[in-house]
PDB file of C-alpha atoms in Angstrom:
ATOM      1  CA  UNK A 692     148.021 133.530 166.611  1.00  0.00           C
ATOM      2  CA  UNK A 693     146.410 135.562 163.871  1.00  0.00           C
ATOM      3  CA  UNK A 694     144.016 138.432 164.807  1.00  0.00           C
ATOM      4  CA  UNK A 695     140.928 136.748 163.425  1.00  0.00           C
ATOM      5  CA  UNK A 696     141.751 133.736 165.962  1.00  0.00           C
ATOM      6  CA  UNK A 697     142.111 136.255 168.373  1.00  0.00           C
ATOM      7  CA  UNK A 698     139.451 138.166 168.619  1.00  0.00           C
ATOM      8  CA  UNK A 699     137.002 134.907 168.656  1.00  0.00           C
ATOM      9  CA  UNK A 700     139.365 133.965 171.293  1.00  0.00           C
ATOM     10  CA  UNK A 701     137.975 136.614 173.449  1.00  0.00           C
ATOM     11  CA  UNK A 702     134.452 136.571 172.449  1.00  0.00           C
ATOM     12  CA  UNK A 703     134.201 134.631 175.700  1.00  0.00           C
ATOM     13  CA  UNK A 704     135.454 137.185 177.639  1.00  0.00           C
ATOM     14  CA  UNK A 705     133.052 140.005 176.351  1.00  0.00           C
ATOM     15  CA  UNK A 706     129.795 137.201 176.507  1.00  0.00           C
ATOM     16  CA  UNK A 707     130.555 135.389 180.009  1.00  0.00           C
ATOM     17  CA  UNK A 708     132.345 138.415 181.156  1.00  0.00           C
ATOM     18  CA  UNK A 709     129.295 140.249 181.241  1.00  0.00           C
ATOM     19  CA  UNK A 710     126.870 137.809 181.265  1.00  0.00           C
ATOM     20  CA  UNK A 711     126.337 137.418 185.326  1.00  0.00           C
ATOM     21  CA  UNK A 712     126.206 141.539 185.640  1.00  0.00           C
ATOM     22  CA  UNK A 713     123.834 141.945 182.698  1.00  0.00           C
ATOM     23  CA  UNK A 714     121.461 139.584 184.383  1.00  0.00           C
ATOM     24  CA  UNK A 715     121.764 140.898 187.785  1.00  0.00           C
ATOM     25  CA  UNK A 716     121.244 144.423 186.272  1.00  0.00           C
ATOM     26  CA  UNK A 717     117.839 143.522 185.045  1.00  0.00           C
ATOM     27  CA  UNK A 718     117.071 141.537 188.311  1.00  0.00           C
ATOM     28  CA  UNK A 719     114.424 138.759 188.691  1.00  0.00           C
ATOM     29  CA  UNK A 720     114.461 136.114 191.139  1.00  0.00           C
ATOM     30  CA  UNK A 721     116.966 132.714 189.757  1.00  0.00           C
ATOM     31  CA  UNK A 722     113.835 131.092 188.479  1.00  0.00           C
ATOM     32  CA  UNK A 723     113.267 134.947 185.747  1.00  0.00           C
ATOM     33  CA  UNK A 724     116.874 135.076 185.049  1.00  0.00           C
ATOM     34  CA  UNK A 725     117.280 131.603 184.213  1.00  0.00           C
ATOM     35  CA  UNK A 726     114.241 131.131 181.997  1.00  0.00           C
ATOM     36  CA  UNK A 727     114.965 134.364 180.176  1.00  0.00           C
ATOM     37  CA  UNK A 728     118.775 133.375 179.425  1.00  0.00           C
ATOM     38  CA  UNK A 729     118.272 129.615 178.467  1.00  0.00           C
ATOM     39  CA  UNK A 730     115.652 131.260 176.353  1.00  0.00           C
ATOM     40  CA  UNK A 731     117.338 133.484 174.609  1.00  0.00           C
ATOM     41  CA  UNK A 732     120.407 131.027 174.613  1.00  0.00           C
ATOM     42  CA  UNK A 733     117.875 128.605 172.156  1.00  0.00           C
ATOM     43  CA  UNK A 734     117.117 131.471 169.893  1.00  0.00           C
ATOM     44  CA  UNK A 735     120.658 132.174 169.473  1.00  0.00           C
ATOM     45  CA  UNK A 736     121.340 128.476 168.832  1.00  0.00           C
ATOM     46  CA  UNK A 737     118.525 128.033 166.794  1.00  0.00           C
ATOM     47  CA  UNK A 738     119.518 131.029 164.348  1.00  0.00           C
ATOM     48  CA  UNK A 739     123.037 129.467 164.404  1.00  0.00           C
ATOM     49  CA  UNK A 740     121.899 126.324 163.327  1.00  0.00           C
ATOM     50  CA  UNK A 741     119.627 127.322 160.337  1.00  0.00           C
ATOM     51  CA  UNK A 742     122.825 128.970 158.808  1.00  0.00           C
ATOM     52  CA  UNK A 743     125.273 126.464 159.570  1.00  0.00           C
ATOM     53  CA  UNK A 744     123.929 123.782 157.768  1.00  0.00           C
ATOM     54  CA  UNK A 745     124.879 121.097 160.686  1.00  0.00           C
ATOM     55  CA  UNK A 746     123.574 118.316 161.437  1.00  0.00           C
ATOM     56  CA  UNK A 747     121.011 117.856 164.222  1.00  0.00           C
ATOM     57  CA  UNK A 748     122.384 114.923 166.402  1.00  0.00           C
ATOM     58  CA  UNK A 749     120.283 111.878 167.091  1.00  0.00           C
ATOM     59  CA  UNK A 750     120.430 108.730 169.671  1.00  0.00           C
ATOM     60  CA  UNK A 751     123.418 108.931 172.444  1.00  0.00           C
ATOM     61  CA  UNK A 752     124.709 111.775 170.910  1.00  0.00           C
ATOM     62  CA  UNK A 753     121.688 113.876 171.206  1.00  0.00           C
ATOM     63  CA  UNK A 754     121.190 112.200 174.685  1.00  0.00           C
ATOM     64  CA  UNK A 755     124.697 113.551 175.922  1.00  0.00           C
ATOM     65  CA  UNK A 756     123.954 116.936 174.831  1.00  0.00           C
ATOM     66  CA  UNK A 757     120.869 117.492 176.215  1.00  0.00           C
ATOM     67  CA  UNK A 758     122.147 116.201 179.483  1.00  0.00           C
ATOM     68  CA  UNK A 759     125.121 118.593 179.252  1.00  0.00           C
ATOM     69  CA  UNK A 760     122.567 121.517 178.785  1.00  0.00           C
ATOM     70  CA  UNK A 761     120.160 120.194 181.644  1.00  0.00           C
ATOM     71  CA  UNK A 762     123.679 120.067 183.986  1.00  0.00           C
ATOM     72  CA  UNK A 763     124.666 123.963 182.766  1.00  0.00           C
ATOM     73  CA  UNK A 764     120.987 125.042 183.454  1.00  0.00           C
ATOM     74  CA  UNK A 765     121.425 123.426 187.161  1.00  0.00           C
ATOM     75  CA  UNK A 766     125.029 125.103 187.601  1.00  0.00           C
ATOM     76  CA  UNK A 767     123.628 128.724 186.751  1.00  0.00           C
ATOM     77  CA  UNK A 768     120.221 127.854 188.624  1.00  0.00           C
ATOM     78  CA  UNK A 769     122.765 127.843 191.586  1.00  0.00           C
ATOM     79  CA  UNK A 770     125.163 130.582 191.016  1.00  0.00           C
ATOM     80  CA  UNK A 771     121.725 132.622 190.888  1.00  0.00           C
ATOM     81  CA  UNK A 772     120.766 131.631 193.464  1.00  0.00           C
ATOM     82  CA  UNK A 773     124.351 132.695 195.150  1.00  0.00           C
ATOM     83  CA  UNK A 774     124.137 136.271 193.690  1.00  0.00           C
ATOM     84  CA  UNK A 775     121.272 136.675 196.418  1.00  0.00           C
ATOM     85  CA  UNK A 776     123.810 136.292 198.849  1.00  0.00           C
ATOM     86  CA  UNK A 777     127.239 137.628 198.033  1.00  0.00           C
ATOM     87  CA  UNK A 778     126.504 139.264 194.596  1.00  0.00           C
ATOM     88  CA  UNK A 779     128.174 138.684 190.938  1.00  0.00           C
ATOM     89  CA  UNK A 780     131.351 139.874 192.133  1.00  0.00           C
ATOM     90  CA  UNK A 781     132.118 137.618 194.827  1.00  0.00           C
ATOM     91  CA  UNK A 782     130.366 134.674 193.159  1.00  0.00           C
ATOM     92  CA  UNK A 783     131.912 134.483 189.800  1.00  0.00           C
ATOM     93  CA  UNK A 784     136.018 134.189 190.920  1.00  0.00           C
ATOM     94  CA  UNK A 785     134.500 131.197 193.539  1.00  0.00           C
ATOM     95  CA  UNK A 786     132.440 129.436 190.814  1.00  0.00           C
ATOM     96  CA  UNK A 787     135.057 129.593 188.312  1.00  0.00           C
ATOM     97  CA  UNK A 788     137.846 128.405 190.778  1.00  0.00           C
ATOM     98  CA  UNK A 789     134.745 125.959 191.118  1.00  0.00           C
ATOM     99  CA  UNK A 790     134.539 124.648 187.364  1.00  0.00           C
ATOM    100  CA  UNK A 791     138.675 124.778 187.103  1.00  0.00           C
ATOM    101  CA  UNK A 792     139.035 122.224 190.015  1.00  0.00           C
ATOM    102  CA  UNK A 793     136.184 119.970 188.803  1.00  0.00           C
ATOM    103  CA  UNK A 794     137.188 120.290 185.023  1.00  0.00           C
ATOM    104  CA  UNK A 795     140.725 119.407 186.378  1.00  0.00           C
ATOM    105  CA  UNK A 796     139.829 116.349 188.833  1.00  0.00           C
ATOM    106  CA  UNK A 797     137.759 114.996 186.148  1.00  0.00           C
ATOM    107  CA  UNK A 798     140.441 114.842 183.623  1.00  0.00           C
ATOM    108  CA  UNK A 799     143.441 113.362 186.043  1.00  0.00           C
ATOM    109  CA  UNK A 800     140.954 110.745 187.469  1.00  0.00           C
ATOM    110  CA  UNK A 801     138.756 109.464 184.534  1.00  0.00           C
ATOM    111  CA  UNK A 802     140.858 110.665 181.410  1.00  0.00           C
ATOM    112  CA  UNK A 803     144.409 109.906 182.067  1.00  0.00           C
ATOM    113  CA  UNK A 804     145.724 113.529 182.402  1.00  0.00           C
ATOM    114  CA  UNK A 805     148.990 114.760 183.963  1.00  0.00           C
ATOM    115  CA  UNK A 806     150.394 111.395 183.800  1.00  0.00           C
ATOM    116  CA  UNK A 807     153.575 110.988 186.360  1.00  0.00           C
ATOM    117  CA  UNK A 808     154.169 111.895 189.784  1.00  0.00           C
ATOM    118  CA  UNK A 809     155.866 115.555 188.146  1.00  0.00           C
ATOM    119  CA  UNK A 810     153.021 116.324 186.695  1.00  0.00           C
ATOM    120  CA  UNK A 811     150.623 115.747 189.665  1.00  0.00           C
ATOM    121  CA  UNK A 812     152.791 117.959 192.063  1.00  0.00           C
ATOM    122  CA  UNK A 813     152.442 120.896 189.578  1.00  0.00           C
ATOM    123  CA  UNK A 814     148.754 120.418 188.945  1.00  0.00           C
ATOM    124  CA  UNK A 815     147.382 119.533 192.374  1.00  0.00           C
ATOM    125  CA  UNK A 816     149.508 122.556 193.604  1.00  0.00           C
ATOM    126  CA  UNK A 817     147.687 124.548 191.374  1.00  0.00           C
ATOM    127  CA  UNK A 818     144.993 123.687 192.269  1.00  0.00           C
ATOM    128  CA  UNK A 819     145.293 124.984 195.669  1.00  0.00           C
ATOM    129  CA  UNK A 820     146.373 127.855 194.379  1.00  0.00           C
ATOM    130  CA  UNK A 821     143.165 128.459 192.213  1.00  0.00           C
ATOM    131  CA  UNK A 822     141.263 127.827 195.908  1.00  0.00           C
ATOM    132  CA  UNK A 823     143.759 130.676 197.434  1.00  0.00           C
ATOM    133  CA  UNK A 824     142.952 133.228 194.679  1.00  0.00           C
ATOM    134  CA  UNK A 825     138.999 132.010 195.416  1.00  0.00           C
ATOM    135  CA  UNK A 826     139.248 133.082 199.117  1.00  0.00           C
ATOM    136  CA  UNK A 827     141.272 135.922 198.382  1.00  0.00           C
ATOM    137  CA  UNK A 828     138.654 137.285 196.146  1.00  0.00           C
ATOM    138  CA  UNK A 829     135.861 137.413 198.586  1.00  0.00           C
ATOM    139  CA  UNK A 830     137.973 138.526 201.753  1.00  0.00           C
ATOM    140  CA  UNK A 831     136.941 141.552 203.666  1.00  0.00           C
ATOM    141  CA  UNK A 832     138.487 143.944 205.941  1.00  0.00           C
ATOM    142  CA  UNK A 833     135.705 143.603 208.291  1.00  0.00           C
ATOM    143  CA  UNK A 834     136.522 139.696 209.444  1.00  0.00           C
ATOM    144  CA  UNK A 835     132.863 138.812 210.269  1.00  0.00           C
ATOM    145  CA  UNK A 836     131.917 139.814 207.088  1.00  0.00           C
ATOM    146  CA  UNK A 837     134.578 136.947 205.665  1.00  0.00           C
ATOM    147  CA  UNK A 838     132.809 134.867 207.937  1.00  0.00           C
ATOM    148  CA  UNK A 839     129.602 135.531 207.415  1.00  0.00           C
ATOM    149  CA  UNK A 840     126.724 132.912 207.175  1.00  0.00           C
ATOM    150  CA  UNK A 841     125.908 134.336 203.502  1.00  0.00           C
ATOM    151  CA  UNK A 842     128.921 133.753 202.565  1.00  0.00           C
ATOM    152  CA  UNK A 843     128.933 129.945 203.838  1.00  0.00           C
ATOM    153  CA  UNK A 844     125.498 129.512 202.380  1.00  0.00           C
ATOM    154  CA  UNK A 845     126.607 131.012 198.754  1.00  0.00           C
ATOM    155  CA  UNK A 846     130.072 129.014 199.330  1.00  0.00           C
ATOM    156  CA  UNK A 847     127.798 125.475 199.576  1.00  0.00           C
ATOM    157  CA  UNK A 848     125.402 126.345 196.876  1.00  0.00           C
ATOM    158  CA  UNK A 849     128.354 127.113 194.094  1.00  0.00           C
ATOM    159  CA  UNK A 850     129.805 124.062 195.172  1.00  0.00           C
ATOM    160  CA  UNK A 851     126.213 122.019 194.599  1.00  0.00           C
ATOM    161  CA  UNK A 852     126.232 123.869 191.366  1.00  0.00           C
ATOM    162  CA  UNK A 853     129.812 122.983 190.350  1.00  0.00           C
ATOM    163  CA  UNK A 854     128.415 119.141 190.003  1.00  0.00           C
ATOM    164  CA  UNK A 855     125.838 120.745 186.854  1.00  0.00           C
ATOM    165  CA  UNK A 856     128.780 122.673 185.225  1.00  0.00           C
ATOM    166  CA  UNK A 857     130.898 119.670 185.239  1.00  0.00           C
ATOM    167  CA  UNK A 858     128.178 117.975 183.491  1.00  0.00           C
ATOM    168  CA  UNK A 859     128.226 120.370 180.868  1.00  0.00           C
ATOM    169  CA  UNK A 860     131.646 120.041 179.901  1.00  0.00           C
ATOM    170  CA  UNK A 861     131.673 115.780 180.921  1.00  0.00           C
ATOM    171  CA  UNK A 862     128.668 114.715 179.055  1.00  0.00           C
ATOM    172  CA  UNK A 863     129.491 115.612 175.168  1.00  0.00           C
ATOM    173  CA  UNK A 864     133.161 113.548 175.589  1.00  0.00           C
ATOM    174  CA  UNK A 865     131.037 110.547 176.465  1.00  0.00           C
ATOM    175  CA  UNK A 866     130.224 110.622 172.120  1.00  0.00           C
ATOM    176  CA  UNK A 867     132.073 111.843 169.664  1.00  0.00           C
ATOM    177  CA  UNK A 868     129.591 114.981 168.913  1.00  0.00           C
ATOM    178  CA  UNK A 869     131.249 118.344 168.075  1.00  0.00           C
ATOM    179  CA  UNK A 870     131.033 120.948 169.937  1.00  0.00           C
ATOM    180  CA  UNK A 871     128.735 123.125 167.041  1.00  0.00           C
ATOM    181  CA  UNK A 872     126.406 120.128 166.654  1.00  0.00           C
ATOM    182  CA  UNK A 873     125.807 119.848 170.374  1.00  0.00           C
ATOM    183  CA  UNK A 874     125.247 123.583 170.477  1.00  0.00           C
ATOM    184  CA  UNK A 875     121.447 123.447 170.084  1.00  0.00           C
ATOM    185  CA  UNK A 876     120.701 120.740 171.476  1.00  0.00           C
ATOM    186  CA  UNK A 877     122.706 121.825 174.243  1.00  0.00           C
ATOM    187  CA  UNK A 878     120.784 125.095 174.517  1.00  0.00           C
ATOM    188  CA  UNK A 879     117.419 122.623 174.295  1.00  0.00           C
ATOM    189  CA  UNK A 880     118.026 120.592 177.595  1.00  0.00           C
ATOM    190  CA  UNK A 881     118.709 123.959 179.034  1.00  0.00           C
ATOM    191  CA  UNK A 882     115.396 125.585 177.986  1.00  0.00           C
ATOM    192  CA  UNK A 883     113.624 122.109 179.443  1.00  0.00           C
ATOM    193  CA  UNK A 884     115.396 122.262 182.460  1.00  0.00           C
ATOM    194  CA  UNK A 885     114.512 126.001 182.922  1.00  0.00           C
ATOM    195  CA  UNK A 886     110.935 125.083 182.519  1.00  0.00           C
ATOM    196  CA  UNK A 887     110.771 122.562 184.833  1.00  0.00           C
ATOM    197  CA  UNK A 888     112.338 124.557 187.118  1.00  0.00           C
ATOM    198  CA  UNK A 889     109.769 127.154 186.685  1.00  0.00           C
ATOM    199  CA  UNK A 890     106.842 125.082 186.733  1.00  0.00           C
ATOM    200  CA  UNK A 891     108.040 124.036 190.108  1.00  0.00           C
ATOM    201  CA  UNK A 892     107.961 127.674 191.734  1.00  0.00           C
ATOM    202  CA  UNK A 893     104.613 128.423 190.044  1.00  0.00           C
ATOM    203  CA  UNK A 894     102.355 127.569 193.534  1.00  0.00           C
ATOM    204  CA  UNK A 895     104.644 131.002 194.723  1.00  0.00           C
ATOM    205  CA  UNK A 896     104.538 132.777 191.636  1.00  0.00           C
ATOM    206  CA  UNK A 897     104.042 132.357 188.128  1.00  0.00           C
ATOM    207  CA  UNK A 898     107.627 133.255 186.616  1.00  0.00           C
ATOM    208  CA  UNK A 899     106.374 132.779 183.014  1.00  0.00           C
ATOM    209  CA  UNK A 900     104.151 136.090 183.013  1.00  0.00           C
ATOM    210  CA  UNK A 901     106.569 138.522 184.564  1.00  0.00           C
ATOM    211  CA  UNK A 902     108.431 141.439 182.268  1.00  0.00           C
ATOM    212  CA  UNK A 903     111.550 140.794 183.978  1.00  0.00           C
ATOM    213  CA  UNK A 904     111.973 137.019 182.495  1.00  0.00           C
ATOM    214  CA  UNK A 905     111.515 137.645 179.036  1.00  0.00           C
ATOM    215  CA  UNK A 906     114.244 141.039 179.563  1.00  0.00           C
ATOM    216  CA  UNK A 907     116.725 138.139 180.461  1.00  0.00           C
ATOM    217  CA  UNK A 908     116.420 136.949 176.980  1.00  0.00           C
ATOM    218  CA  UNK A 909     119.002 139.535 176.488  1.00  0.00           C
ATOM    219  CA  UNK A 910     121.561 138.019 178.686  1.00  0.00           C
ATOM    220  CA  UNK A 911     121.188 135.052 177.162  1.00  0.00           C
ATOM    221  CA  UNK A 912     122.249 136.316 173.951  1.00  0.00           C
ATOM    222  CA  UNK A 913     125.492 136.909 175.862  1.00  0.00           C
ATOM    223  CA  UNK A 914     125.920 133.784 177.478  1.00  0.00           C
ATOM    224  CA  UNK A 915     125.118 131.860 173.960  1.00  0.00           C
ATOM    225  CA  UNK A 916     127.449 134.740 172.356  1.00  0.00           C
ATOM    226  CA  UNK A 917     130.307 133.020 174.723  1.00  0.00           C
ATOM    227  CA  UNK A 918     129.741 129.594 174.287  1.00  0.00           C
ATOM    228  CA  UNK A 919     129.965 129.543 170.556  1.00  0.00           C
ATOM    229  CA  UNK A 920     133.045 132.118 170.353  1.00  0.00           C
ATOM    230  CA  UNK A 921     134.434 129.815 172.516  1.00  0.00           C
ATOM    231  CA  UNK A 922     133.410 126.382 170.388  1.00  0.00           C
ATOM    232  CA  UNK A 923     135.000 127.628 167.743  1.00  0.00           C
ATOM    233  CA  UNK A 924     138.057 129.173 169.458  1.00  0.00           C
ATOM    234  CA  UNK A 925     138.946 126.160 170.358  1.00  0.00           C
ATOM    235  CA  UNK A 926     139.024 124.228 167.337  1.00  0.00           C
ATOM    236  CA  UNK A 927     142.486 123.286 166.352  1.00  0.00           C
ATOM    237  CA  UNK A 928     142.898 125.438 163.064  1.00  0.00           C
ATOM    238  CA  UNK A 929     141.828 128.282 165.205  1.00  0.00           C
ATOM    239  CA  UNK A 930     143.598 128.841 169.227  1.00  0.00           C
ATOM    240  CA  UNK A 931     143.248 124.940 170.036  1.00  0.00           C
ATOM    241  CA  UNK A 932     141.482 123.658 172.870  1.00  0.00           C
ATOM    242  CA  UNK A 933     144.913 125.461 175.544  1.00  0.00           C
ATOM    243  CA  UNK A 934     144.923 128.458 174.545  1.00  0.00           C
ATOM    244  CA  UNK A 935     141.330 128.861 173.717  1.00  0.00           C
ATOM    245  CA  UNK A 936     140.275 127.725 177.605  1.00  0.00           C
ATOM    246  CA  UNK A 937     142.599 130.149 178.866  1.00  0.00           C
ATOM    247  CA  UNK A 938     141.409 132.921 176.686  1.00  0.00           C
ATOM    248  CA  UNK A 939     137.786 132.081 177.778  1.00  0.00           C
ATOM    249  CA  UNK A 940     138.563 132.589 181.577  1.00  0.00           C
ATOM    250  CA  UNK A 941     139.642 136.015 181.612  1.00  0.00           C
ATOM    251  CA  UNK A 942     135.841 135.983 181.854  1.00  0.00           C
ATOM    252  CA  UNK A 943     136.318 136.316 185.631  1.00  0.00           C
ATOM    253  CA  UNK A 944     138.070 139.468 185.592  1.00  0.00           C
ATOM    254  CA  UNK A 945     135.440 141.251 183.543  1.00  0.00           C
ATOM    255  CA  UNK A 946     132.506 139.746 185.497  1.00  0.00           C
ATOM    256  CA  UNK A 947     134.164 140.973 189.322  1.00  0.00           C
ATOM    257  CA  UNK A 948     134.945 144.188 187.831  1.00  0.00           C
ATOM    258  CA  UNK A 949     131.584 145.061 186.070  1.00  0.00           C
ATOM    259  CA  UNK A 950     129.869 143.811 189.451  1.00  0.00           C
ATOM    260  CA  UNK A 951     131.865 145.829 191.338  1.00  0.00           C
ATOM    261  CA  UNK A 952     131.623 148.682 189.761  1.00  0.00           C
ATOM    262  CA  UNK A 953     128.108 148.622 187.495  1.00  0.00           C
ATOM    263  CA  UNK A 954     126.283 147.362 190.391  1.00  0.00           C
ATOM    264  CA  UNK A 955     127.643 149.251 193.056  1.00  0.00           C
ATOM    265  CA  UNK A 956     129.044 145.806 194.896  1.00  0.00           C
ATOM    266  CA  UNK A 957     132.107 148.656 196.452  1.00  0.00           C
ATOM    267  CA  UNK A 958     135.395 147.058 197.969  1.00  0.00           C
ATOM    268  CA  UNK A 959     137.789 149.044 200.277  1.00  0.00           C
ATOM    269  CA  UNK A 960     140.981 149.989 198.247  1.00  0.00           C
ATOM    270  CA  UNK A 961     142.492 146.929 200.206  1.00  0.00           C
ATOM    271  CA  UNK A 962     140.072 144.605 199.329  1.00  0.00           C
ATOM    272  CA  UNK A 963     140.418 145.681 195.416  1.00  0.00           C
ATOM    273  CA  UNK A 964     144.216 144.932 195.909  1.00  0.00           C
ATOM    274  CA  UNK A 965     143.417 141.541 197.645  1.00  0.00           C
ATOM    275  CA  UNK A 966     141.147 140.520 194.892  1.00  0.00           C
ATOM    276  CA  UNK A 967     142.836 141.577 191.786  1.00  0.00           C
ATOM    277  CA  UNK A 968     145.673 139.736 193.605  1.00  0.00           C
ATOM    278  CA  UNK A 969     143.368 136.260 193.738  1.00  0.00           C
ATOM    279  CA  UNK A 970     141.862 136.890 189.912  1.00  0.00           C
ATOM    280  CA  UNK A 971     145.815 136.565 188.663  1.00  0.00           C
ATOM    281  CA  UNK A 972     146.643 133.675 190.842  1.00  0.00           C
ATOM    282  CA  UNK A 973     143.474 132.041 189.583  1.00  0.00           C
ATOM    283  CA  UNK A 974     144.577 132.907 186.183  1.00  0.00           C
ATOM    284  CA  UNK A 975     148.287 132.185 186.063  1.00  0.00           C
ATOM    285  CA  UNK A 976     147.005 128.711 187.831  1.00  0.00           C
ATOM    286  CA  UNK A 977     144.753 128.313 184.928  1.00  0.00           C
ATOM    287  CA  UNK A 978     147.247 128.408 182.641  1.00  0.00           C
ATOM    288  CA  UNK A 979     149.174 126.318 184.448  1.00  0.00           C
ATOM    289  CA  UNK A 980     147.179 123.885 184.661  1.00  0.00           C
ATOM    290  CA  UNK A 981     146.414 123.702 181.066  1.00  0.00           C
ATOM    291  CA  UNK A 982     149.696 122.899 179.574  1.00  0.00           C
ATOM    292  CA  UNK A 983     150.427 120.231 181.956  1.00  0.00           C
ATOM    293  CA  UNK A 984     151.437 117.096 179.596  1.00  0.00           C
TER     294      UNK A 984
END
């Protein structure tokens, strides 16, 4: 791996590492942070685009991607919505534990992975590691707080928003479209998804004349920062699609850690233990999973 390769490699890490505490530190209710970020998420696109020189995709390509971007905008719209309950740092290791099993079900079901009976052990027990370094993440000294209804509730609504995030990454491998040419229109569905979600909460409050959702244009220069570090990472004269998903999920370190410590979301020194102990089992399970043939 050459150091160019690398250090797109981790541009996920820096972008969706820092994503979910950059929005939480500029606050908002779901419906500001998400308009702000799929905002900023087009302008980022859109500048991409203009200097690429791609192609915009039309028909079922352009279908495909805009559903993909609709199903990421419903995914966040729920992890959000989570934060409320249990905050970035708790969130984040569940939601990507989340993604990993519905990435991973997908593929063995509907695309033929880990073909043989081998190959199943290894990845299903993986799997249920990935959930064990989940739960370990959010466990608390304090047993009702492990417990606790908020914790149920944000458990439910992750799980909800696991179905949109699995859209994201199912939709584009029902076409041939690359992953660059989807980008925008990606990052379109998104924006129209945000709206409509925002037009919905407007007999509340109108979300589309508040200071704090055009702030979260910011984070969505992050978040759009990580998705095309990671598009190209992946590409095989780069780190290949392996190693370029694995670099991408040391996101969840960064994001726990930053929300632990940059928004004041404290653990006991037990509870740090227990959870830096359930990021590297959802890691090393990662990986795992990943070079399954």
């Amino acid at each position: 791996m050459n150091m160019v390769a690398l250090l797109i490699g981790l541009g996920p890490l820096i972008g969706w590492g820092l994503f979910p505490t950059i929005a939480s530190k500029f606050g908002g209710k779901p419906v500001n942070q998400i308009i702000g970020a799929t905002v900023g998420t087009l302008i980022f696109a859109s500048a991409f685009f203009i200097f690429s020189g791609l192609q915009f995709p039309t028909g079922i390509d352009l279908f495909f991607a805009l559903l993909s971007g609709a199903g990421w905008c419903f995914g966040q719209i729920m992890t959000f919505k989570s934060f409320e309950y249990i905050g970035s740092s708790r969130a984040m290791p569940i939601t990507t534990a989340f993604q990993l099993l519905g990435a991973s079900l997908w593929g063995v079901f509907a695309l033929g992975n880990w073909p043989g009976l081998t190959n199943k052990i290894i990845g299903f027990t993986a799997l249920v590691v990935i959930l064990i370094g989940a739960w370990l993440t959010v466990w608390s000294e304090n047993s009702q707080e492990t417990k606790s209804s908020s914790l149920r509730k944000a458990v439910v609504i992750l799980l909800i928003g696991g179905i949109g995030y699995w859209l994201y990454s199912a939709a584009p491998q029902a076409t041939n479209i690359g992953g660059q040419s989807a980008f925008l229109p990606q990052a379109i569905g998104m924006v129209l998804t945000a709206v409509i979600y925002g037009l919905m909460t407007m007999k509340k409050e109108n979300p589309f004349n508040k200071k704090v959702t055009w702030l979260q244009i910011i984070s969505g220069f992050f978040f759009a920062f990580a998705a095309l570090t990671y598009l190209i990472s992946a590409q095989p004269d780069m780190n290949g699609l392996a190693t370029g998903f694995i670099l991408s999920q040391t996101s969840v370190v960064l994001a726990t850690l930053t929300g632990i410590y940059f928004l004041n979301q404290r653990k006991t020194a037990k509870e740090m233990v227990v959870t830096i102990i359930g990021l590297i089992l959802i890691l090393a399970a990662a990986t795992v999973t990943v070079f399954i043939k």
